[in-house]
Amino acid sequence: ELKVEQNPLFLSMQEGKNYTIYCNYSTTSDRLYWYRQDPGKSLESLFVLLSNGAVKQEGRLMASLDTKARLSTLHITAAVHDLSATYFCAVPNYGGSQGNLIFGKGTKLSVKP
Amino acid sequence: KAGVTQTPRYLIKTRGQQVTLSCSPISGHRSVSWYQQTPGQGLQFLFEYFSETQRNKGNFPGRFSGRQFSNSRSEMNVSTLELGDSALYLCASSLARGGVYEQYFGPGTRLTVT
């Protein structure tokens, strides 16, 4: 059974600091998704990582994928308050279909001035 | 291009009742997935439909069912509601493009069971 674990689950950061969110998954997958969710809102797609060694960057966020280690990281550079949200990683459950994503529990990020 | 729409956005029901939620995917998307989000269990996959066929189903009781119409719109139904069914129900539509299969989520329906 595919399991996806994120850590930390809660992260309180000061503006301007850097930090990394980790996402481990238990079975082989060649792709991984990162989403952002603001309170009371739906999920917004951030990154689609498609292969081993994939790295994508958007603004202060950079995501990478190591399929051999079954690990993805979401690195936050010089955090700002607008990044406060919950971040989820998700892996397709190939035992089912690509439309079946298994999500981590989410990392609730709070950026304080 | 219009995004995924879900109706209703909020719903309050009583234990034992049934409820139907609707999802209209992005135009051209033929796959629709449903997820349940609760504070305790997080985001859990319910089912996926493609071209009116259920392609996959999550680990939920038979009270949860769904269907997809020829225009790709999808509905999910929950019968005999329980308090634990209170959740945000998210629908996502998908399009496979160049090997990338990306899901676009709707705003969700927040169901409260009293």
mmCIF file with all atom_site columns, C-alpha atoms in Angstrom:
data_model
loop_
_atom_site.group_PDB
_atom_site.id
_atom_site.type_symbol
_atom_site.label_atom_id
_atom_site.label_alt_id
_atom_site.label_comp_id
_atom_site.label_asym_id
_atom_site.label_entity_id
_atom_site.label_seq_id
_atom_site.pdbx_PDB_ins_code
_atom_site.Cartn_x
_atom_site.Cartn_y
_atom_site.Cartn_z
_atom_site.occupancy
_atom_site.B_iso_or_equiv
_atom_site.pdbx_formal_charge
_atom_site.auth_seq_id
_atom_site.auth_comp_id
_atom_site.auth_asym_id
_atom_site.auth_atom_id
_atom_site.pdbx_PDB_model_num
ATOM 1   C CA . GLU A 1 1   ? 0.000   0.000  0.000   1.00 0.00 ? 1   GLU A CA 1
ATOM 2   C CA . LEU A 1 2   ? 1.392   3.366  -1.021  1.00 0.00 ? 2   LEU A CA 1
ATOM 3   C CA . LYS A 1 3   ? 2.058   5.725  1.873   1.00 0.00 ? 3   LYS A CA 1
ATOM 4   C CA . VAL A 1 4   ? 3.127   9.352  1.598   1.00 0.00 ? 4   VAL A CA 1
ATOM 5   C CA . GLU A 1 5   ? 4.681   11.078 4.591   1.00 0.00 ? 5   GLU A CA 1
ATOM 6   C CA . GLN A 1 6   ? 5.465   14.740 4.966   1.00 0.00 ? 6   GLN A CA 1
ATOM 7   C CA . ASN A 1 7   ? 7.501   16.464 7.590   1.00 0.00 ? 7   ASN A CA 1
ATOM 8   C CA . PRO A 1 8   ? 7.278   18.670 9.359   1.00 0.00 ? 8   PRO A CA 1
ATOM 9   C CA . LEU A 1 9   ? 3.503   18.886 9.700   1.00 0.00 ? 9   LEU A CA 1
ATOM 10  C CA . PHE A 1 10  ? 3.696   22.365 11.199  1.00 0.00 ? 10  PHE A CA 1
ATOM 11  C CA . LEU A 1 11  ? 6.283   24.986 10.420  1.00 0.00 ? 11  LEU A CA 1
ATOM 12  C CA . SER A 1 12  ? 6.527   28.448 11.868  1.00 0.00 ? 12  SER A CA 1
ATOM 13  C CA . MET A 1 13  ? 9.097   30.580 10.110  1.00 0.00 ? 13  MET A CA 1
ATOM 14  C CA . GLN A 1 14  ? 10.306  34.107 10.289  1.00 0.00 ? 14  GLN A CA 1
ATOM 15  C CA . GLU A 1 15  ? 10.265  36.204 7.169   1.00 0.00 ? 15  GLU A CA 1
ATOM 16  C CA . GLY A 1 16  ? 13.521  36.070 5.305   1.00 0.00 ? 16  GLY A CA 1
ATOM 17  C CA . LYS A 1 17  ? 14.502  32.594 6.523   1.00 0.00 ? 17  LYS A CA 1
ATOM 18  C CA . ASN A 1 18  ? 14.975  29.440 4.470   1.00 0.00 ? 18  ASN A CA 1
ATOM 19  C CA . TYR A 1 19  ? 13.480  26.040 5.150   1.00 0.00 ? 19  TYR A CA 1
ATOM 20  C CA . THR A 1 20  ? 12.758  22.685 3.517   1.00 0.00 ? 20  THR A CA 1
ATOM 21  C CA . ILE A 1 21  ? 9.679   20.486 3.590   1.00 0.00 ? 21  ILE A CA 1
ATOM 22  C CA . TYR A 1 22  ? 10.261  16.770 3.020   1.00 0.00 ? 22  TYR A CA 1
ATOM 23  C CA . CYS A 1 23  ? 8.000   14.250 1.327   1.00 0.00 ? 23  CYS A CA 1
ATOM 24  C CA . ASN A 1 24  ? 8.765   10.530 1.467   1.00 0.00 ? 24  ASN A CA 1
ATOM 25  C CA . TYR A 1 25  ? 6.759   7.843  -0.295  1.00 0.00 ? 25  TYR A CA 1
ATOM 26  C CA . SER A 1 26  ? 6.815   4.108  0.128   1.00 0.00 ? 26  SER A CA 1
ATOM 27  C CA . THR A 1 27  ? 6.597   2.583  -3.365  1.00 0.00 ? 27  THR A CA 1
ATOM 28  C CA . THR A 1 28  ? 8.147   3.303  -6.720  1.00 0.00 ? 28  THR A CA 1
ATOM 29  C CA . SER A 1 29  ? 6.835   6.322  -8.571  1.00 0.00 ? 29  SER A CA 1
ATOM 30  C CA . ASP A 1 30  ? 8.303   8.382  -11.349 1.00 0.00 ? 30  ASP A CA 1
ATOM 31  C CA . ARG A 1 31  ? 6.255   11.475 -10.612 1.00 0.00 ? 31  ARG A CA 1
ATOM 32  C CA . LEU A 1 32  ? 5.150   13.623 -7.744  1.00 0.00 ? 32  LEU A CA 1
ATOM 33  C CA . TYR A 1 33  ? 2.900   16.641 -7.345  1.00 0.00 ? 33  TYR A CA 1
ATOM 34  C CA . TRP A 1 34  ? 2.998   19.588 -4.968  1.00 0.00 ? 34  TRP A CA 1
ATOM 35  C CA . TYR A 1 35  ? -0.114  21.583 -4.105  1.00 0.00 ? 35  TYR A CA 1
ATOM 36  C CA . ARG A 1 36  ? -0.857  24.622 -2.013  1.00 0.00 ? 36  ARG A CA 1
ATOM 37  C CA . GLN A 1 37  ? -4.055  25.150 -0.051  1.00 0.00 ? 37  GLN A CA 1
ATOM 38  C CA . ASP A 1 38  ? -5.091  28.421 1.574   1.00 0.00 ? 38  ASP A CA 1
ATOM 39  C CA . PRO A 1 39  ? -7.555  28.264 4.488   1.00 0.00 ? 39  PRO A CA 1
ATOM 40  C CA . GLY A 1 40  ? -11.053 27.466 3.283   1.00 0.00 ? 40  GLY A CA 1
ATOM 41  C CA . LYS A 1 41  ? -9.886  27.188 -0.303  1.00 0.00 ? 41  LYS A CA 1
ATOM 42  C CA . SER A 1 42  ? -9.232  24.426 -2.797  1.00 0.00 ? 42  SER A CA 1
ATOM 43  C CA . LEU A 1 43  ? -5.920  23.002 -3.942  1.00 0.00 ? 43  LEU A CA 1
ATOM 44  C CA . GLU A 1 44  ? -3.675  24.954 -6.275  1.00 0.00 ? 44  GLU A CA 1
ATOM 45  C CA . SER A 1 45  ? -1.127  23.058 -8.332  1.00 0.00 ? 45  SER A CA 1
ATOM 46  C CA . LEU A 1 46  ? 2.432   24.210 -7.707  1.00 0.00 ? 46  LEU A CA 1
ATOM 47  C CA . PHE A 1 47  ? 4.739   21.690 -9.339  1.00 0.00 ? 47  PHE A CA 1
ATOM 48  C CA . VAL A 1 48  ? 4.589   18.496 -11.349 1.00 0.00 ? 48  VAL A CA 1
ATOM 49  C CA . LEU A 1 49  ? 7.859   16.563 -11.049 1.00 0.00 ? 49  LEU A CA 1
ATOM 50  C CA . LEU A 1 50  ? 8.156   13.933 -13.744 1.00 0.00 ? 50  LEU A CA 1
ATOM 51  C CA . SER A 1 51  ? 11.475  12.190 -13.426 1.00 0.00 ? 51  SER A CA 1
ATOM 52  C CA . ASN A 1 52  ? 14.401  11.423 -11.199 1.00 0.00 ? 52  ASN A CA 1
ATOM 53  C CA . GLY A 1 53  ? 16.460  14.534 -10.597 1.00 0.00 ? 53  GLY A CA 1
ATOM 54  C CA . ALA A 1 54  ? 13.664  16.860 -11.703 1.00 0.00 ? 54  ALA A CA 1
ATOM 55  C CA . VAL A 1 55  ? 13.944  20.339 -10.244 1.00 0.00 ? 55  VAL A CA 1
ATOM 56  C CA . LYS A 1 56  ? 11.412  23.099 -10.688 1.00 0.00 ? 56  LYS A CA 1
ATOM 57  C CA . GLN A 1 57  ? 11.388  26.633 -9.321  1.00 0.00 ? 57  GLN A CA 1
ATOM 58  C CA . GLU A 1 58  ? 8.719   29.262 -9.070  1.00 0.00 ? 58  GLU A CA 1
ATOM 59  C CA . GLY A 1 59  ? 9.526   32.411 -7.176  1.00 0.00 ? 59  GLY A CA 1
ATOM 60  C CA . ARG A 1 60  ? 10.730  31.547 -3.682  1.00 0.00 ? 60  ARG A CA 1
ATOM 61  C CA . LEU A 1 61  ? 9.748   27.877 -3.991  1.00 0.00 ? 61  LEU A CA 1
ATOM 62  C CA . MET A 1 62  ? 11.896  25.128 -5.462  1.00 0.00 ? 62  MET A CA 1
ATOM 63  C CA . ALA A 1 63  ? 10.902  21.470 -5.656  1.00 0.00 ? 63  ALA A CA 1
ATOM 64  C CA . SER A 1 64  ? 13.037  18.458 -6.445  1.00 0.00 ? 64  SER A CA 1
ATOM 65  C CA . LEU A 1 65  ? 12.505  14.733 -6.862  1.00 0.00 ? 65  LEU A CA 1
ATOM 66  C CA . ASP A 1 66  ? 14.799  11.806 -6.115  1.00 0.00 ? 66  ASP A CA 1
ATOM 67  C CA . THR A 1 67  ? 12.960  8.698  -7.245  1.00 0.00 ? 67  THR A CA 1
ATOM 68  C CA . LYS A 1 68  ? 15.680  6.343  -6.016  1.00 0.00 ? 68  LYS A CA 1
ATOM 69  C CA . ALA A 1 69  ? 15.415  7.715  -2.481  1.00 0.00 ? 69  ALA A CA 1
ATOM 70  C CA . ARG A 1 70  ? 11.629  8.093  -2.900  1.00 0.00 ? 70  ARG A CA 1
ATOM 71  C CA . LEU A 1 71  ? 12.009  11.629 -1.635  1.00 0.00 ? 71  LEU A CA 1
ATOM 72  C CA . SER A 1 72  ? 10.887  15.039 -2.755  1.00 0.00 ? 72  SER A CA 1
ATOM 73  C CA . THR A 1 73  ? 11.769  18.348 -1.166  1.00 0.00 ? 73  THR A CA 1
ATOM 74  C CA . LEU A 1 74  ? 10.092  21.731 -1.297  1.00 0.00 ? 74  LEU A CA 1
ATOM 75  C CA . HIS A 1 75  ? 12.595  24.426 -0.447  1.00 0.00 ? 75  HIS A CA 1
ATOM 76  C CA . ILE A 1 76  ? 11.482  27.865 0.639   1.00 0.00 ? 76  ILE A CA 1
ATOM 77  C CA . THR A 1 77  ? 13.916  30.718 0.153   1.00 0.00 ? 77  THR A CA 1
ATOM 78  C CA . ALA A 1 78  ? 13.633  34.010 2.051   1.00 0.00 ? 78  ALA A CA 1
ATOM 79  C CA . ALA A 1 79  ? 10.086  33.314 3.200   1.00 0.00 ? 79  ALA A CA 1
ATOM 80  C CA . VAL A 1 80  ? 7.437   36.027 3.008   1.00 0.00 ? 80  VAL A CA 1
ATOM 81  C CA . HIS A 1 81  ? 4.042   36.188 4.701   1.00 0.00 ? 81  HIS A CA 1
ATOM 82  C CA . ASP A 1 82  ? 2.215   35.433 1.420   1.00 0.00 ? 82  ASP A CA 1
ATOM 83  C CA . LEU A 1 83  ? 3.664   31.924 1.491   1.00 0.00 ? 83  LEU A CA 1
ATOM 84  C CA . SER A 1 84  ? 1.636   31.075 4.595   1.00 0.00 ? 84  SER A CA 1
ATOM 85  C CA . ALA A 1 85  ? -0.559  28.118 3.564   1.00 0.00 ? 85  ALA A CA 1
ATOM 86  C CA . THR A 1 86  ? -0.712  24.340 3.784   1.00 0.00 ? 86  THR A CA 1
ATOM 87  C CA . TYR A 1 87  ? 1.469   22.464 1.313   1.00 0.00 ? 87  TYR A CA 1
ATOM 88  C CA . PHE A 1 88  ? 0.690   18.937 0.165   1.00 0.00 ? 88  PHE A CA 1
ATOM 89  C CA . CYS A 1 89  ? 2.694   16.466 -1.821  1.00 0.00 ? 89  CYS A CA 1
ATOM 90  C CA . ALA A 1 90  ? 0.898   13.697 -3.711  1.00 0.00 ? 90  ALA A CA 1
ATOM 91  C CA . VAL A 1 91  ? 1.935   10.563 -5.567  1.00 0.00 ? 91  VAL A CA 1
ATOM 92  C CA . PRO A 1 92  ? -0.135  8.647  -8.137  1.00 0.00 ? 92  PRO A CA 1
ATOM 93  C CA . ASN A 1 93  ? -1.333  5.297  -6.882  1.00 0.00 ? 93  ASN A CA 1
ATOM 94  C CA . TYR A 1 94  ? -0.392  3.185  -9.872  1.00 0.00 ? 94  TYR A CA 1
ATOM 95  C CA . GLY A 1 95  ? -2.077  0.235  -8.322  1.00 0.00 ? 95  GLY A CA 1
ATOM 96  C CA . GLY A 1 96  ? -5.156  2.173  -9.286  1.00 0.00 ? 96  GLY A CA 1
ATOM 97  C CA . SER A 1 97  ? -4.810  4.839  -11.927 1.00 0.00 ? 97  SER A CA 1
ATOM 98  C CA . GLN A 1 98  ? -3.129  8.167  -12.422 1.00 0.00 ? 98  GLN A CA 1
ATOM 99  C CA . GLY A 1 99  ? -6.289  9.893  -11.336 1.00 0.00 ? 99  GLY A CA 1
ATOM 100 C CA . ASN A 1 100 ? -5.872  8.344  -7.927  1.00 0.00 ? 100 ASN A CA 1
ATOM 101 C CA . LEU A 1 101 ? -3.492  10.488 -5.917  1.00 0.00 ? 101 LEU A CA 1
ATOM 102 C CA . ILE A 1 102 ? -2.277  9.595  -2.457  1.00 0.00 ? 102 ILE A CA 1
ATOM 103 C CA . PHE A 1 103 ? -1.634  12.760 -0.462  1.00 0.00 ? 103 PHE A CA 1
ATOM 104 C CA . GLY A 1 104 ? 0.632   13.471 2.443   1.00 0.00 ? 104 GLY A CA 1
ATOM 105 C CA . LYS A 1 105 ? -0.923  14.952 5.583   1.00 0.00 ? 105 LYS A CA 1
ATOM 106 C CA . GLY A 1 106 ? 0.203   18.416 4.582   1.00 0.00 ? 106 GLY A CA 1
ATOM 107 C CA . THR A 1 107 ? 2.637   20.919 6.063   1.00 0.00 ? 107 THR A CA 1
ATOM 108 C CA . LYS A 1 108 ? 1.004   23.988 7.583   1.00 0.00 ? 108 LYS A CA 1
ATOM 109 C CA . LEU A 1 109 ? 3.403   26.852 7.054   1.00 0.00 ? 109 LEU A CA 1
ATOM 110 C CA . SER A 1 110 ? 3.099   30.077 8.992   1.00 0.00 ? 110 SER A CA 1
ATOM 111 C CA . VAL A 1 111 ? 5.450   32.904 8.101   1.00 0.00 ? 111 VAL A CA 1
ATOM 112 C CA . LYS A 1 112 ? 5.708   35.605 10.732  1.00 0.00 ? 112 LYS A CA 1
ATOM 113 C CA . PRO A 1 113 ? 7.226   39.058 10.359  1.00 0.00 ? 113 PRO A CA 1
ATOM 114 C CA . LYS B 2 1   ? -11.100 28.889 -19.839 1.00 0.00 ? 1   LYS B CA 1
ATOM 115 C CA . ALA B 2 2   ? -13.511 28.142 -17.022 1.00 0.00 ? 2   ALA B CA 1
ATOM 116 C CA . GLY B 2 3   ? -12.213 26.042 -14.166 1.00 0.00 ? 3   GLY B CA 1
ATOM 117 C CA . VAL B 2 4   ? -13.777 23.132 -12.359 1.00 0.00 ? 4   VAL B CA 1
ATOM 118 C CA . THR B 2 5   ? -17.100 24.037 -10.809 1.00 0.00 ? 5   THR B CA 1
ATOM 119 C CA . GLN B 2 6   ? -18.809 22.310 -7.924  1.00 0.00 ? 6   GLN B CA 1
ATOM 120 C CA . THR B 2 7   ? -22.313 22.749 -6.620  1.00 0.00 ? 7   THR B CA 1
ATOM 121 C CA . PRO B 2 8   ? -23.499 23.377 -4.056  1.00 0.00 ? 8   PRO B CA 1
ATOM 122 C CA . ARG B 2 9   ? -20.632 25.047 -2.236  1.00 0.00 ? 9   ARG B CA 1
ATOM 123 C CA . TYR B 2 10  ? -22.090 24.519 1.216   1.00 0.00 ? 10  TYR B CA 1
ATOM 124 C CA . LEU B 2 11  ? -24.586 22.013 2.470   1.00 0.00 ? 11  LEU B CA 1
ATOM 125 C CA . ILE B 2 12  ? -26.044 21.113 5.842   1.00 0.00 ? 12  ILE B CA 1
ATOM 126 C CA . LYS B 2 13  ? -27.757 17.766 6.207   1.00 0.00 ? 13  LYS B CA 1
ATOM 127 C CA . THR B 2 14  ? -29.094 15.625 9.032   1.00 0.00 ? 14  THR B CA 1
ATOM 128 C CA . ARG B 2 15  ? -27.895 12.140 9.930   1.00 0.00 ? 15  ARG B CA 1
ATOM 129 C CA . GLY B 2 16  ? -29.666 9.503  7.882   1.00 0.00 ? 16  GLY B CA 1
ATOM 130 C CA . GLN B 2 17  ? -30.366 11.768 4.927   1.00 0.00 ? 17  GLN B CA 1
ATOM 131 C CA . GLN B 2 18  ? -28.717 11.428 1.559   1.00 0.00 ? 18  GLN B CA 1
ATOM 132 C CA . VAL B 2 19  ? -26.902 14.038 -0.496  1.00 0.00 ? 19  VAL B CA 1
ATOM 133 C CA . THR B 2 20  ? -25.843 14.531 -4.103  1.00 0.00 ? 20  THR B CA 1
ATOM 134 C CA . LEU B 2 21  ? -22.895 16.697 -5.068  1.00 0.00 ? 21  LEU B CA 1
ATOM 135 C CA . SER B 2 22  ? -22.164 17.862 -8.584  1.00 0.00 ? 22  SER B CA 1
ATOM 136 C CA . CYS B 2 23  ? -18.951 18.575 -10.454 1.00 0.00 ? 23  CYS B CA 1
ATOM 137 C CA . SER B 2 24  ? -18.466 20.095 -13.892 1.00 0.00 ? 24  SER B CA 1
ATOM 138 C CA . PRO B 2 25  ? -14.943 19.533 -15.230 1.00 0.00 ? 25  PRO B CA 1
ATOM 139 C CA . ILE B 2 26  ? -12.885 21.846 -17.369 1.00 0.00 ? 26  ILE B CA 1
ATOM 140 C CA . SER B 2 27  ? -14.060 21.725 -20.960 1.00 0.00 ? 27  SER B CA 1
ATOM 141 C CA . GLY B 2 28  ? -12.327 18.885 -22.790 1.00 0.00 ? 28  GLY B CA 1
ATOM 142 C CA . HIS B 2 29  ? -11.354 16.996 -19.648 1.00 0.00 ? 29  HIS B CA 1
ATOM 143 C CA . ARG B 2 30  ? -12.789 13.507 -19.576 1.00 0.00 ? 30  ARG B CA 1
ATOM 144 C CA . SER B 2 31  ? -11.497 12.305 -16.237 1.00 0.00 ? 31  SER B CA 1
ATOM 145 C CA . VAL B 2 32  ? -13.023 13.343 -12.938 1.00 0.00 ? 32  VAL B CA 1
ATOM 146 C CA . SER B 2 33  ? -11.755 12.315 -9.509  1.00 0.00 ? 33  SER B CA 1
ATOM 147 C CA . TRP B 2 34  ? -13.355 12.897 -6.142  1.00 0.00 ? 34  TRP B CA 1
ATOM 148 C CA . TYR B 2 35  ? -11.594 13.370 -2.820  1.00 0.00 ? 35  TYR B CA 1
ATOM 149 C CA . GLN B 2 36  ? -12.746 13.775 0.760   1.00 0.00 ? 36  GLN B CA 1
ATOM 150 C CA . GLN B 2 37  ? -10.818 16.132 3.026   1.00 0.00 ? 37  GLN B CA 1
ATOM 151 C CA . THR B 2 38  ? -11.189 16.014 6.809   1.00 0.00 ? 38  THR B CA 1
ATOM 152 C CA . PRO B 2 39  ? -8.944  17.370 9.569   1.00 0.00 ? 39  PRO B CA 1
ATOM 153 C CA . GLY B 2 40  ? -8.355  13.880 10.930  1.00 0.00 ? 40  GLY B CA 1
ATOM 154 C CA . GLN B 2 41  ? -7.847  11.786 7.807   1.00 0.00 ? 41  GLN B CA 1
ATOM 155 C CA . GLY B 2 42  ? -6.587  14.447 5.427   1.00 0.00 ? 42  GLY B CA 1
ATOM 156 C CA . LEU B 2 43  ? -7.200  14.093 1.710   1.00 0.00 ? 43  LEU B CA 1
ATOM 157 C CA . GLN B 2 44  ? -8.531  10.692 0.692   1.00 0.00 ? 44  GLN B CA 1
ATOM 158 C CA . PHE B 2 45  ? -9.341  9.426  -2.771  1.00 0.00 ? 45  PHE B CA 1
ATOM 159 C CA . LEU B 2 46  ? -12.979 8.437  -3.305  1.00 0.00 ? 46  LEU B CA 1
ATOM 160 C CA . PHE B 2 47  ? -13.262 7.447  -6.971  1.00 0.00 ? 47  PHE B CA 1
ATOM 161 C CA . GLU B 2 48  ? -12.296 8.333  -10.504 1.00 0.00 ? 48  GLU B CA 1
ATOM 162 C CA . TYR B 2 49  ? -14.433 8.348  -13.612 1.00 0.00 ? 49  TYR B CA 1
ATOM 163 C CA . PHE B 2 50  ? -13.343 8.384  -17.208 1.00 0.00 ? 50  PHE B CA 1
ATOM 164 C CA . SER B 2 51  ? -15.725 8.375  -20.136 1.00 0.00 ? 51  SER B CA 1
ATOM 165 C CA . GLU B 2 52  ? -18.667 7.458  -17.904 1.00 0.00 ? 52  GLU B CA 1
ATOM 166 C CA . THR B 2 53  ? -16.844 4.454  -16.394 1.00 0.00 ? 53  THR B CA 1
ATOM 167 C CA . GLN B 2 54  ? -15.579 4.173  -12.864 1.00 0.00 ? 54  GLN B CA 1
ATOM 168 C CA . ARG B 2 55  ? -11.882 3.558  -13.280 1.00 0.00 ? 55  ARG B CA 1
ATOM 169 C CA . ASN B 2 56  ? -10.899 3.278  -9.649  1.00 0.00 ? 56  ASN B CA 1
ATOM 170 C CA . LYS B 2 57  ? -12.454 3.418  -6.201  1.00 0.00 ? 57  LYS B CA 1
ATOM 171 C CA . GLY B 2 58  ? -10.984 4.284  -2.836  1.00 0.00 ? 58  GLY B CA 1
ATOM 172 C CA . ASN B 2 59  ? -11.539 2.562  0.459   1.00 0.00 ? 59  ASN B CA 1
ATOM 173 C CA . PHE B 2 60  ? -14.944 3.996  1.328   1.00 0.00 ? 60  PHE B CA 1
ATOM 174 C CA . PRO B 2 61  ? -18.169 2.198  2.232   1.00 0.00 ? 61  PRO B CA 1
ATOM 175 C CA . GLY B 2 62  ? -20.824 1.493  -0.349  1.00 0.00 ? 62  GLY B CA 1
ATOM 176 C CA . ARG B 2 63  ? -22.835 4.471  0.893   1.00 0.00 ? 63  ARG B CA 1
ATOM 177 C CA . PHE B 2 64  ? -20.540 6.542  -1.296  1.00 0.00 ? 64  PHE B CA 1
ATOM 178 C CA . SER B 2 65  ? -21.277 6.254  -4.983  1.00 0.00 ? 65  SER B CA 1
ATOM 179 C CA . GLY B 2 66  ? -20.816 8.291  -8.080  1.00 0.00 ? 66  GLY B CA 1
ATOM 180 C CA . ARG B 2 67  ? -21.436 8.513  -11.766 1.00 0.00 ? 67  ARG B CA 1
ATOM 181 C CA . GLN B 2 68  ? -20.347 10.414 -14.799 1.00 0.00 ? 68  GLN B CA 1
ATOM 182 C CA . PHE B 2 69  ? -22.480 11.644 -17.643 1.00 0.00 ? 69  PHE B CA 1
ATOM 183 C CA . SER B 2 70  ? -21.739 11.767 -21.354 1.00 0.00 ? 70  SER B CA 1
ATOM 184 C CA . ASN B 2 71  ? -20.776 15.451 -21.068 1.00 0.00 ? 71  ASN B CA 1
ATOM 185 C CA . SER B 2 72  ? -18.169 14.459 -18.414 1.00 0.00 ? 72  SER B CA 1
ATOM 186 C CA . ARG B 2 73  ? -20.087 16.099 -15.587 1.00 0.00 ? 73  ARG B CA 1
ATOM 187 C CA . SER B 2 74  ? -19.996 13.954 -12.492 1.00 0.00 ? 74  SER B CA 1
ATOM 188 C CA . GLU B 2 75  ? -22.099 13.486 -9.406  1.00 0.00 ? 75  GLU B CA 1
ATOM 189 C CA . MET B 2 76  ? -21.358 11.769 -6.156  1.00 0.00 ? 76  MET B CA 1
ATOM 190 C CA . ASN B 2 77  ? -23.984 10.538 -3.757  1.00 0.00 ? 77  ASN B CA 1
ATOM 191 C CA . VAL B 2 78  ? -23.748 9.725  -0.101  1.00 0.00 ? 78  VAL B CA 1
ATOM 192 C CA . SER B 2 79  ? -26.645 7.824  1.405   1.00 0.00 ? 79  SER B CA 1
ATOM 193 C CA . THR B 2 80  ? -27.545 7.399  5.065   1.00 0.00 ? 80  THR B CA 1
ATOM 194 C CA . LEU B 2 81  ? -25.312 10.243 6.166   1.00 0.00 ? 81  LEU B CA 1
ATOM 195 C CA . GLU B 2 82  ? -23.219 9.898  9.302   1.00 0.00 ? 82  GLU B CA 1
ATOM 196 C CA . LEU B 2 83  ? -21.633 12.624 11.399  1.00 0.00 ? 83  LEU B CA 1
ATOM 197 C CA . GLY B 2 84  ? -18.226 11.476 10.172  1.00 0.00 ? 84  GLY B CA 1
ATOM 198 C CA . ASP B 2 85  ? -19.176 12.316 6.605   1.00 0.00 ? 85  ASP B CA 1
ATOM 199 C CA . SER B 2 86  ? -18.808 16.009 7.426   1.00 0.00 ? 86  SER B CA 1
ATOM 200 C CA . ALA B 2 87  ? -15.963 17.099 5.188   1.00 0.00 ? 87  ALA B CA 1
ATOM 201 C CA . LEU B 2 88  ? -14.826 19.152 2.249   1.00 0.00 ? 88  LEU B CA 1
ATOM 202 C CA . TYR B 2 89  ? -15.474 17.179 -0.924  1.00 0.00 ? 89  TYR B CA 1
ATOM 203 C CA . LEU B 2 90  ? -13.162 18.095 -3.748  1.00 0.00 ? 90  LEU B CA 1
ATOM 204 C CA . CYS B 2 91  ? -13.559 17.252 -7.374  1.00 0.00 ? 91  CYS B CA 1
ATOM 205 C CA . ALA B 2 92  ? -10.657 17.308 -9.804  1.00 0.00 ? 92  ALA B CA 1
ATOM 206 C CA . SER B 2 93  ? -10.666 17.083 -13.549 1.00 0.00 ? 93  SER B CA 1
ATOM 207 C CA . SER B 2 94  ? -7.701  15.786 -15.477 1.00 0.00 ? 94  SER B CA 1
ATOM 208 C CA . LEU B 2 95  ? -6.227  15.858 -18.909 1.00 0.00 ? 95  LEU B CA 1
ATOM 209 C CA . ALA B 2 96  ? -3.297  13.745 -20.039 1.00 0.00 ? 96  ALA B CA 1
ATOM 210 C CA . ARG B 2 97  ? -1.071  15.982 -22.153 1.00 0.00 ? 97  ARG B CA 1
ATOM 211 C CA . GLY B 2 98  ? 2.379   14.974 -23.350 1.00 0.00 ? 98  GLY B CA 1
ATOM 212 C CA . GLY B 2 99  ? 2.632   12.281 -20.709 1.00 0.00 ? 99  GLY B CA 1
ATOM 213 C CA . VAL B 2 100 ? 1.738   14.710 -17.952 1.00 0.00 ? 100 VAL B CA 1
ATOM 214 C CA . TYR B 2 101 ? -1.420  13.897 -16.081 1.00 0.00 ? 101 TYR B CA 1
ATOM 215 C CA . GLU B 2 102 ? -2.364  16.898 -14.011 1.00 0.00 ? 102 GLU B CA 1
ATOM 216 C CA . GLN B 2 103 ? -5.406  17.322 -11.835 1.00 0.00 ? 103 GLN B CA 1
ATOM 217 C CA . TYR B 2 104 ? -7.178  20.657 -11.493 1.00 0.00 ? 104 TYR B CA 1
ATOM 218 C CA . PHE B 2 105 ? -9.259  20.982 -8.373  1.00 0.00 ? 105 PHE B CA 1
ATOM 219 C CA . GLY B 2 106 ? -12.605 22.666 -7.946  1.00 0.00 ? 106 GLY B CA 1
ATOM 220 C CA . PRO B 2 107 ? -13.508 24.902 -5.003  1.00 0.00 ? 107 PRO B CA 1
ATOM 221 C CA . GLY B 2 108 ? -15.106 22.034 -3.116  1.00 0.00 ? 108 GLY B CA 1
ATOM 222 C CA . THR B 2 109 ? -18.411 21.382 -1.422  1.00 0.00 ? 109 THR B CA 1
ATOM 223 C CA . ARG B 2 110 ? -18.372 21.719 2.343   1.00 0.00 ? 110 ARG B CA 1
ATOM 224 C CA . LEU B 2 111 ? -20.822 19.211 3.792   1.00 0.00 ? 111 LEU B CA 1
ATOM 225 C CA . THR B 2 112 ? -21.889 19.451 7.411   1.00 0.00 ? 112 THR B CA 1
ATOM 226 C CA . VAL B 2 113 ? -23.885 16.580 8.893   1.00 0.00 ? 113 VAL B CA 1
ATOM 227 C CA . THR B 2 114 ? -25.758 17.323 12.131  1.00 0.00 ? 114 THR B CA 1
#
